[in-house]
XYZ file of C-alpha atoms in Angstrom:
445
model
C -0.144 0.139 0.091
C 1.556 3.302 -1.346
C 1.002 6.379 1.530
C 1.439 9.699 0.849
C 2.144 12.641 3.389
C 1.289 16.137 2.391
C 2.030 19.107 4.815
C 0.767 22.413 3.846
C 1.656 25.843 5.420
C 0.226 29.441 4.658
C -3.344 30.576 3.564
C -6.876 28.896 2.471
C -5.428 28.696 -0.758
C -2.531 26.707 0.305
C -4.850 24.373 2.256
C -6.788 23.594 -0.743
C -4.069 23.159 -3.092
C -2.666 20.782 -0.698
C -6.067 18.485 -0.195
C -6.283 18.312 -4.245
C -2.647 17.150 -4.470
C -3.783 14.313 -1.898
C -6.768 13.922 -4.376
C -4.715 13.722 -7.275
C -2.137 11.178 -5.440
C -5.155 9.279 -4.247
C -6.262 8.508 -7.891
C -2.720 6.732 -8.217
C -3.322 4.683 -5.489
C -1.736 6.446 -2.586
C -3.599 6.574 0.533
C -3.114 9.394 3.019
C -0.822 9.156 6.306
C -0.336 11.463 8.906
C 3.058 9.719 9.790
C 5.738 11.126 7.399
C 8.282 8.496 8.603
C 5.981 5.613 6.556
C 5.286 7.643 3.640
C 6.434 6.905 0.245
C 6.041 10.473 -1.360
C 6.365 13.617 0.879
C 4.890 16.947 -0.258
C 5.688 20.136 1.427
C 3.305 22.534 -0.175
C 4.915 25.836 0.495
C 3.993 29.595 1.132
C 6.351 32.239 0.482
C 4.462 35.285 2.286
C 5.584 34.836 5.887
C 8.813 35.803 7.308
C 11.775 33.469 6.623
C 9.286 31.191 4.799
C 11.875 29.636 2.757
C 14.597 28.707 5.634
C 11.709 27.161 7.186
C 11.406 24.907 3.963
C 14.640 24.132 3.933
C 15.249 23.186 7.803
C 12.426 20.364 7.009
C 13.972 19.321 3.980
C 17.272 18.835 6.246
C 15.091 16.508 8.246
C 13.664 14.667 5.206
C 16.892 13.934 3.955
C 17.849 12.073 7.025
C 14.755 10.425 6.668
C 14.879 9.518 3.132
C 18.334 8.126 3.736
C 17.216 5.753 6.713
C 14.262 4.459 4.486
C 16.671 3.405 1.594
C 18.690 1.709 3.646
C 15.747 -0.402 4.234
C 15.102 -1.081 0.931
C 12.098 1.622 0.754
C 11.911 4.404 -1.994
C 10.898 7.667 -0.983
C 10.033 10.802 -3.229
C 10.302 14.099 -1.297
C 8.433 16.863 -3.603
C 8.288 20.654 -2.902
C 5.474 22.516 -4.058
C 3.499 25.859 -3.826
C 4.763 29.333 -3.799
C 8.701 29.001 -2.546
C 8.739 26.115 -5.319
C 7.703 28.793 -7.691
C 9.847 31.562 -6.249
C 13.017 29.411 -5.887
C 12.750 26.645 -8.752
C 15.986 24.645 -9.155
C 17.538 26.429 -6.416
C 15.893 24.328 -4.092
C 17.218 20.967 -5.388
C 20.842 22.793 -5.508
C 20.884 23.442 -2.186
C 18.873 20.099 -1.085
C 19.633 17.284 -3.279
C 17.091 14.997 -1.668
C 14.377 17.048 -3.343
C 13.447 14.848 -6.551
C 10.362 17.349 -7.579
C 9.876 21.064 -7.405
C 6.398 22.138 -8.906
C 4.608 25.258 -8.946
C 1.156 25.857 -7.848
C -0.415 26.207 -11.364
C 1.325 22.404 -12.626
C 0.330 19.844 -9.231
C -2.413 18.173 -11.661
C 0.978 16.924 -13.627
C 2.203 15.273 -9.775
C 2.038 11.664 -10.958
C 3.717 12.090 -14.562
C 6.476 14.460 -12.337
C 6.933 11.751 -9.797
C 7.787 9.036 -12.858
C 10.035 11.231 -14.606
C 11.928 12.087 -11.008
C 13.149 8.231 -10.867
C 15.366 8.932 -14.028
C 16.393 12.410 -12.915
C 15.176 15.547 -10.453
C 12.378 17.446 -12.090
C 11.512 21.285 -11.656
C 8.182 22.318 -13.274
C 7.349 26.044 -12.652
C 5.905 26.735 -15.760
C 2.532 28.659 -16.173
C 0.550 26.014 -18.122
C -1.888 26.878 -20.572
C -4.705 24.159 -19.832
C -6.806 25.023 -16.590
C -5.255 22.497 -13.987
C -8.928 22.256 -12.847
C -10.387 20.025 -15.656
C -7.459 17.299 -15.165
C -7.649 17.206 -11.300
C -9.829 13.953 -9.826
C -13.322 14.331 -7.998
C -12.802 15.822 -4.658
C -13.000 13.750 -1.367
C -15.217 15.729 1.094
C -13.735 15.385 5.045
C -16.594 17.372 6.854
C -19.374 20.158 6.952
C -16.941 22.522 5.620
C -14.717 23.143 2.590
C -12.377 25.601 0.599
C -13.217 26.019 -3.195
C -11.114 27.680 -5.291
C -13.090 30.250 -7.962
C -10.058 32.785 -8.619
C -6.304 32.101 -8.592
C -3.452 34.883 -8.930
C -3.477 38.555 -8.353
C -2.810 42.097 -10.631
C -2.339 44.474 -7.873
C 1.341 44.158 -7.457
C 1.347 45.356 -3.952
C 5.173 46.534 -3.047
C 5.525 43.898 -0.152
C 3.885 40.951 -2.293
C 5.518 37.743 -4.238
C 1.865 36.497 -5.234
C 1.719 37.903 -8.570
C 4.830 36.368 -8.961
C 4.352 32.971 -7.688
C 0.818 32.695 -8.762
C 0.579 34.626 -11.803
C -1.918 36.996 -13.206
C -6.034 36.881 -11.968
C -7.678 34.190 -13.625
C -10.888 33.019 -12.717
C -12.878 29.892 -12.921
C -16.348 29.129 -15.069
C -19.297 29.915 -13.261
C -20.332 26.446 -14.436
C -17.307 24.847 -13.331
C -17.441 26.406 -9.977
C -21.276 25.488 -9.347
C -20.221 21.565 -10.492
C -17.469 21.194 -7.800
C -19.795 22.939 -5.445
C -22.647 20.507 -5.992
C -20.420 17.638 -5.279
C -19.005 18.856 -2.305
C -22.574 19.436 -0.995
C -23.749 15.911 -2.021
C -20.614 14.753 -0.153
C -21.542 16.575 2.897
C -20.348 20.137 3.155
C -22.776 22.248 4.560
C -20.557 25.739 4.096
C -18.524 26.776 1.229
C -16.013 29.008 1.760
C -15.024 30.393 -2.114
C -11.355 31.197 -1.822
C -9.127 33.158 -4.091
C -6.033 35.358 -3.862
C -8.199 38.260 -4.939
C -11.388 36.945 -4.512
C -13.554 39.953 -5.107
C -11.907 40.574 -8.486
C -14.016 37.265 -9.777
C -15.040 37.363 -13.324
C -15.675 34.218 -14.395
C -17.603 33.426 -17.476
C -21.536 32.849 -17.108
C -24.078 30.710 -19.404
C -24.101 33.304 -21.658
C -20.448 33.777 -22.071
C -20.248 37.270 -20.072
C -18.176 37.814 -17.374
C -19.713 37.275 -14.127
C -18.848 38.852 -10.411
C -18.697 37.529 -7.109
C -21.714 38.576 -6.046
C -23.715 37.119 -8.655
C -21.531 33.728 -8.470
C -22.707 33.851 -4.590
C -26.381 34.066 -5.322
C -25.779 31.074 -7.754
C -24.157 28.988 -5.461
C -26.455 30.118 -2.705
C -29.711 27.891 -4.665
C -27.586 24.677 -4.221
C -30.055 22.412 -2.233
C -28.321 21.497 1.184
C -25.901 24.141 1.131
C -26.385 26.368 4.468
C -23.374 28.654 4.425
C -21.160 30.736 2.176
C -18.199 32.361 2.987
C -15.612 34.080 0.881
C -11.521 35.362 1.410
C -9.577 37.317 0.974
C -10.673 40.448 -0.473
C -9.535 43.633 -1.949
C -11.035 46.904 -0.887
C -10.470 48.444 -4.190
C -12.695 45.531 -5.882
C -15.521 45.646 -3.516
C -18.438 46.865 -5.634
C -22.018 48.053 -4.458
C -23.252 44.369 -5.937
C -21.088 42.559 -3.191
C -22.635 45.200 -0.545
C -26.194 44.488 -1.502
C -25.556 40.510 -1.455
C -24.278 40.699 2.294
C -27.952 42.138 2.756
C -29.917 39.988 0.427
C -28.378 36.702 0.630
C -29.291 34.510 3.722
C -26.617 31.746 3.239
C -23.945 34.621 3.230
C -22.421 34.690 6.678
C -21.993 38.241 8.293
C -18.576 38.281 8.555
C -16.011 40.019 6.115
C -12.108 39.431 6.204
C -10.849 42.791 4.060
C -7.086 43.573 4.496
C -6.387 47.263 5.096
C -2.425 47.054 5.913
C -2.160 50.175 7.256
C -3.868 53.215 8.473
C -1.593 55.897 7.167
C -2.316 57.131 3.539
C 1.489 57.537 2.782
C 2.260 54.286 3.342
C -0.689 52.820 1.522
C 0.727 54.738 -1.339
C 4.100 53.337 -0.976
C 2.732 50.021 -0.371
C 1.002 50.612 -4.039
C -2.415 49.441 -2.303
C -4.486 52.060 -4.387
C -7.004 52.880 -1.588
C -6.693 55.452 0.913
C -7.664 55.441 4.429
C -10.890 57.096 3.868
C -12.103 55.123 1.183
C -11.412 51.893 3.169
C -13.385 53.676 6.229
C -16.379 54.460 3.556
C -16.578 50.941 2.217
C -16.562 49.568 5.855
C -19.682 52.010 6.433
C -21.517 50.819 3.377
C -21.265 47.115 4.512
C -22.279 47.318 7.898
C -25.390 49.716 6.641
C -26.162 46.628 4.698
C -25.384 44.018 7.095
C -24.985 45.840 10.922
C -23.977 42.630 12.617
C -20.874 42.003 9.867
C -17.574 41.029 11.927
C -14.591 42.578 10.524
C -11.469 40.884 9.964
C -8.152 42.570 8.597
C -4.316 42.016 7.756
C -1.950 44.743 9.033
C 1.916 44.988 8.153
C 4.127 47.151 10.816
C 7.413 48.645 9.647
C 7.001 48.859 6.267
C 9.906 50.707 4.825
C 9.712 54.146 5.802
C 7.300 53.875 8.325
C 7.233 56.657 10.986
C 5.627 57.039 14.607
C 3.210 59.029 13.167
C 2.390 56.546 10.255
C 2.173 53.958 13.051
C 0.003 55.941 15.190
C -2.401 56.287 12.238
C -2.650 52.657 12.216
C -3.608 52.356 15.689
C -6.147 55.253 14.913
C -7.968 53.539 12.432
C -8.120 49.781 14.456
C -9.601 52.004 17.455
C -12.452 53.400 14.625
C -13.310 50.574 12.858
C -13.138 47.659 15.468
C -12.419 44.127 14.401
C -13.469 41.006 15.493
C -10.058 39.318 14.676
C -6.913 40.400 12.536
C -3.693 39.033 11.396
C -0.614 41.256 11.983
C 2.784 40.980 11.137
C 6.219 42.868 11.178
C 7.183 43.644 7.533
C 9.423 41.306 5.835
C 11.432 41.702 2.651
C 10.309 39.035 -0.018
C 13.045 38.773 -2.653
C 11.931 40.469 -6.075
C 9.643 42.952 -4.747
C 10.258 46.585 -4.910
C 9.708 46.770 -1.252
C 12.976 44.642 -0.494
C 15.002 47.130 -2.442
C 14.349 50.172 -0.354
C 17.369 51.590 1.737
C 14.887 52.791 4.884
C 14.252 50.121 6.268
C 12.811 50.327 9.992
C 14.803 48.740 12.563
C 13.657 45.162 13.882
C 13.592 46.573 17.816
C 10.973 49.335 16.406
C 9.018 46.792 14.142
C 9.074 44.388 17.236
C 7.835 47.375 19.632
C 5.107 48.423 17.069
C 3.863 44.938 16.306
C 3.383 43.869 20.203
C 1.186 47.351 20.410
C -0.865 46.986 17.776
C -1.449 43.425 18.685
C -2.790 44.204 22.086
C -5.071 46.532 20.679
C -6.490 44.022 18.381
C -6.136 41.247 21.235
C -8.399 43.759 23.323
C -11.128 44.229 20.696
C -11.445 40.456 20.023
C -11.952 39.634 23.497
C -14.037 42.415 23.925
C -16.374 41.293 21.057
C -16.107 37.647 22.681
C -17.511 38.693 26.020
C -20.349 40.557 24.035
C -21.647 37.172 22.745
C -22.425 35.789 26.366
C -25.486 35.493 26.880
C -26.618 35.529 23.288
C -27.889 32.717 20.802
C -26.386 31.987 17.798
C -26.608 29.204 15.090
C -23.798 26.975 15.289
C -22.875 24.861 12.384
C -21.399 21.807 14.173
C -17.827 20.558 12.658
C -16.242 18.107 14.964
C -15.832 16.430 18.079
C -14.961 18.715 21.105
C -11.430 18.658 22.700
C -13.271 16.685 25.576
C -15.164 13.562 25.653
C -19.197 14.478 24.817
C -18.346 17.615 23.648
C -18.666 18.958 20.039
C -17.465 22.146 18.139
C -18.464 24.616 15.428
C -18.592 28.274 14.658
C -21.190 30.963 14.694
C -21.801 32.985 11.587
C -19.144 35.444 12.770
C -16.855 32.655 12.910
C -16.433 32.437 16.394
C -15.330 28.917 17.701
C -18.063 28.002 19.870
C -17.539 24.223 22.226
C -20.398 22.870 23.887
C -22.167 19.331 25.174
C -23.787 17.351 22.606
C -23.864 14.095 21.284
C -22.079 13.504 18.152
C -24.973 12.850 15.623
C -25.362 16.866 15.729
C -21.692 16.995 13.486
C -23.046 18.732 10.050
C -26.167 20.230 11.688
C -26.688 24.279 12.332
C -28.113 24.480 15.880
C -29.088 27.027 18.243
C -26.662 27.351 21.025
C -26.409 29.876 23.838
C -23.201 31.138 24.845
C -22.355 30.870 28.505
C -18.471 31.828 28.760
C -16.123 33.465 27.113
C -12.558 31.998 26.705
C -9.235 33.108 25.322
C -9.863 31.544 21.984
C -13.166 30.167 21.864
C -16.744 30.258 23.262
C -18.567 27.746 25.528
C -22.125 27.290 25.488
C -25.345 24.966 25.817
C -27.839 23.908 23.694
C -30.575 26.489 23.637
C -33.223 23.849 23.955
C -31.415 22.633 27.144
C -30.669 26.366 28.440
C -34.104 26.973 28.585
C -35.117 23.924 30.273
C -32.231 24.745 33.061
């Protein structure tokens, strides 16, 4: 029995791609394993966004080289694959630095993984081209693994933010046809998915062809997906403020299945830094957009991304970011110190912010964001939310799920509730999750 170990780093796009690579290998007779020691194929699906991402991959590859040697000594063949954005960015350099790697494959070519593995028995292989054919048409049917699923509808980015490698590693924006998205969505729902998250590097830039061969926006795609029988919830991520049109705002008010949660990266609260980042939106434009979304869906929960210490950022620029956070208020957010990505314009700048200053700013920003997150969670206590039960909880007799606002909830209930949407009264707020009771039991008590 051949076994495959697939490890994914980074974003939801990578999580989706990792699952699809497991599907590709499954069609070739590989069963998934959580034990790298017993794997005949090891795939590292890499991310190039986070700090020192490449170094972490090489460290992991060093351990895999030793494991590969130990397995070969026992007469067992092991193929090591590096996929994803680090593979796209570094290409053959990966094999030059770590000869144990058999295959390097970019995120647009992993549908060719079986052929690449076969060819690697003759010599090591690198495939980082952007193929003409649509990889999705070559992928096998997906295997569902629970009540929630990611569904890629768009890939690539044309924004060219000064700090970001995505346009170079994922390529230009490409959207899947509406028919292809609906076909995959229907199969996922038939397989048990109750919630779909539509994902893309710039998902609200979606412009897939509709039935009449005319481009369709994300709002219309959401309305089409919402008609699938058995689907309870829709989410989407990640969006760019400049592509957030009125139709998408209206969808938040008019489509019951579209959850009241929005992840909309702003990156900075300083117009000067936003211009340097090539974000092409201003602080006021972002704030105005949030006002429009809140007018359409008053209970919407907001999430965002922030970069501190972008080259040239002053104390005044950072203060603008803190002011924007205080003004808007976020349920959750991701914040990072600026990290130069080779090949991006920002990496060439001479006015880098000292790491000690970045660390101080990041700690201050995260303290503010954490305070907002804790306040949001505490405000949930006493309220009743419809919770999609996703899995067993940490303790016996417990299950776990998410509110419409993507808050994690744990409560006592039998496992047959998994896959159902049930009303839950929140009784306590923890550090990272809420704790509740089935509403019917809470009323009885």
